[in-house]
Amino acid sequence: MRIILIYFFIFFTVISFFSCSNQINGPLESDLNESSYANTSPPIENFYPIPSKSQLDWENSKITMFIHFGINTFTDKEWGDGTDDPKLFNPTNLDVNQWTEIAKEIGFKYLILTVKHHDGFCLWPSAYTDYSVKNSSYKNGKGDIVKEFADACQENGLKFCFYLSPWDRHEPTYGTEKYNLYYQNQLIELLNNYGDVGEVWLDNANGEGPNGKQQDYNWNLFYSTIKHYQPNALISNMGPDIRWVGNESGLGNDTEWCPQPATQILFGFSNVKVWYPSEADISIRPGWFYHEKENYQIKDANQLVDIYFNTVGKNSNLLLNVPPDKEGLISNLDIAALRNWKNKLDEIFANDLFLNKKIVASNTRGVGNDYAPQNCLDNNINTFWVTDDTVRKANLIISLNTKVNINIFKIEEAIEYGQRICSFSLWANVNNNWEKIYSGATVGRTRLIKISPIFTDKIKLSIDSSYAAPTIRTFSAYYYPGL
Ligand code: FUL
């Protein structure tokens, strides 16, 4: 009950803060006449819910690297049962800087390490169990891989994040109330001793522990502990800040709303909407952990590009798992696949055909360049176009100097003001007639659209319905044959 009240309190404090700050900073009511706006544009209102600063930064990062590494790496298993000898854990050449270097090169900003998987083996010397690196062969039991990893992330400007499996097949208290405190104590160690944490990934997997019992997880205790020690850390998957997209195949939803009804379990009340963006997790290999036998089943650049379009391109974030091998290194095969993927994405998005071209809007809010339609074409996510408050249907027309081939579009809303667009369509000038080439529902942070190539010199983006004045921060087009 207490946690329910806390969530209520936080939610309404945030809402009243924003409405109050609008009143404080906005014009007084008596000033609200035509003349006060003569030389300025009316400020854009939030359409609630809106993302927190942490959610917004995370959504704009688009891709996160998942790193499954643990005792399973050495036993060739996906799910250890918690009985494997900790001495088996013996990375002979571990180099976390190699992980962060490749992550940086590819463009990942958040890195999530499995500090404990279902087998219960901990990558840090937890004071609450002996089943950890302290009884392993690694550095004769003197190592702390979480420390090495967190330091490497922070030194490189990357967000240190962790996955701490609630399901624990080793810990004897699992299946009793005591286990919730054991898990909380481990959370406190991780949240207190390793600097800033970007994201805590809570897995809902809940099987039997060593005594044959399942655990009734005290999620509210876990959430309040995380928020207490790391108020800016996002809690994902089985958490209130980031939602699981619903599959592990890299498939987002065609219609993807960040505003979602607050569910009973996560927020304690259900008749309001909260900002709850989705994350799509998938492994670069068939398994989550490294298995030598899967070395030739690594996803190639084409598959990874498809996954990118189906996740990032559908208003979700991609969480791509790249598991280090027994040496403690990401193999050259995985690195090659990541590099080929990045090169291909760079090639696809190299030449924005709309960049700084001529654009006209059916309606624009305010005066000057504040919300001008050119803001969609400037390759700057901080500037955007928006209509007057009363206008919910509008269009943007781009005129090109000559006819060109186009087969990809990118559309993005300025989501910091809320997700607004409900339906849109794309039209191309074909023999002086507008021909519809695509229609869709949501846009959100990013909508990527692939079509059969069209040869044209004019494109219209029509916002057909929107909950509030539509915003667009990016509208771009590309041609990449054979996609
Ligand atoms: C699942 C686990 O059972 C898998 O092993 C993996 O960690 C995946 C990301 O989550 O629930």
mmCIF file of C-alpha atoms and ligand atoms in Angstrom, residues 66 68 79 117-118 163 201 203 205 248 281 288, ligand 1:
data_model
loop_
_atom_site.group_PDB
_atom_site.id
_atom_site.type_symbol
_atom_site.label_atom_id
_atom_site.label_comp_id
_atom_site.label_asym_id
_atom_site.label_seq_id
_atom_site.Cartn_x
_atom_site.Cartn_y
_atom_site.Cartn_z
ATOM 1 C CA PHE A 66 23.512 -6.864 -23.674
ATOM 2 C CA HIS A 68 25.693 -12.443 -21.183
ATOM 3 C CA TRP A 79 20.733 -22.194 -17.867
ATOM 4 C CA HIS A 117 22.134 -15.322 -14.131
ATOM 5 C CA HIS A 118 19.645 -18.020 -13.049
ATOM 6 C CA TYR A 163 20.951 -7.688 -15.138
ATOM 7 C CA TRP A 201 17.148 -5.164 -16.052
ATOM 8 C CA ASP A 203 13.980 -10.648 -15.566
ATOM 9 C CA ALA A 205 11.888 -15.771 -15.164
ATOM 10 C CA GLU A 248 12.944 -12.101 -28.162
ATOM 11 C CA ASP A 281 15.957 -7.942 -26.735
ATOM 12 C CA TRP A 288 22.393 -15.825 -24.991
HETATM 13 C C1 FUL B 1 15.426 -14.828 -20.193
HETATM 14 C C2 FUL B 1 16.468 -15.792 -19.636
HETATM 15 O O1 FUL B 1 15.879 -17.004 -19.257
HETATM 16 C C3 FUL B 1 17.503 -15.998 -20.742
HETATM 17 O O2 FUL B 1 18.497 -16.898 -20.365
HETATM 18 C C4 FUL B 1 18.105 -14.637 -21.093
HETATM 19 O O3 FUL B 1 18.832 -14.145 -19.997
HETATM 20 C C5 FUL B 1 17.008 -13.662 -21.490
HETATM 21 C C6 FUL B 1 17.513 -12.278 -21.774
HETATM 22 O O4 FUL B 1 16.019 -13.573 -20.470
HETATM 23 O O5 FUL B 1 14.361 -14.695 -19.332
#
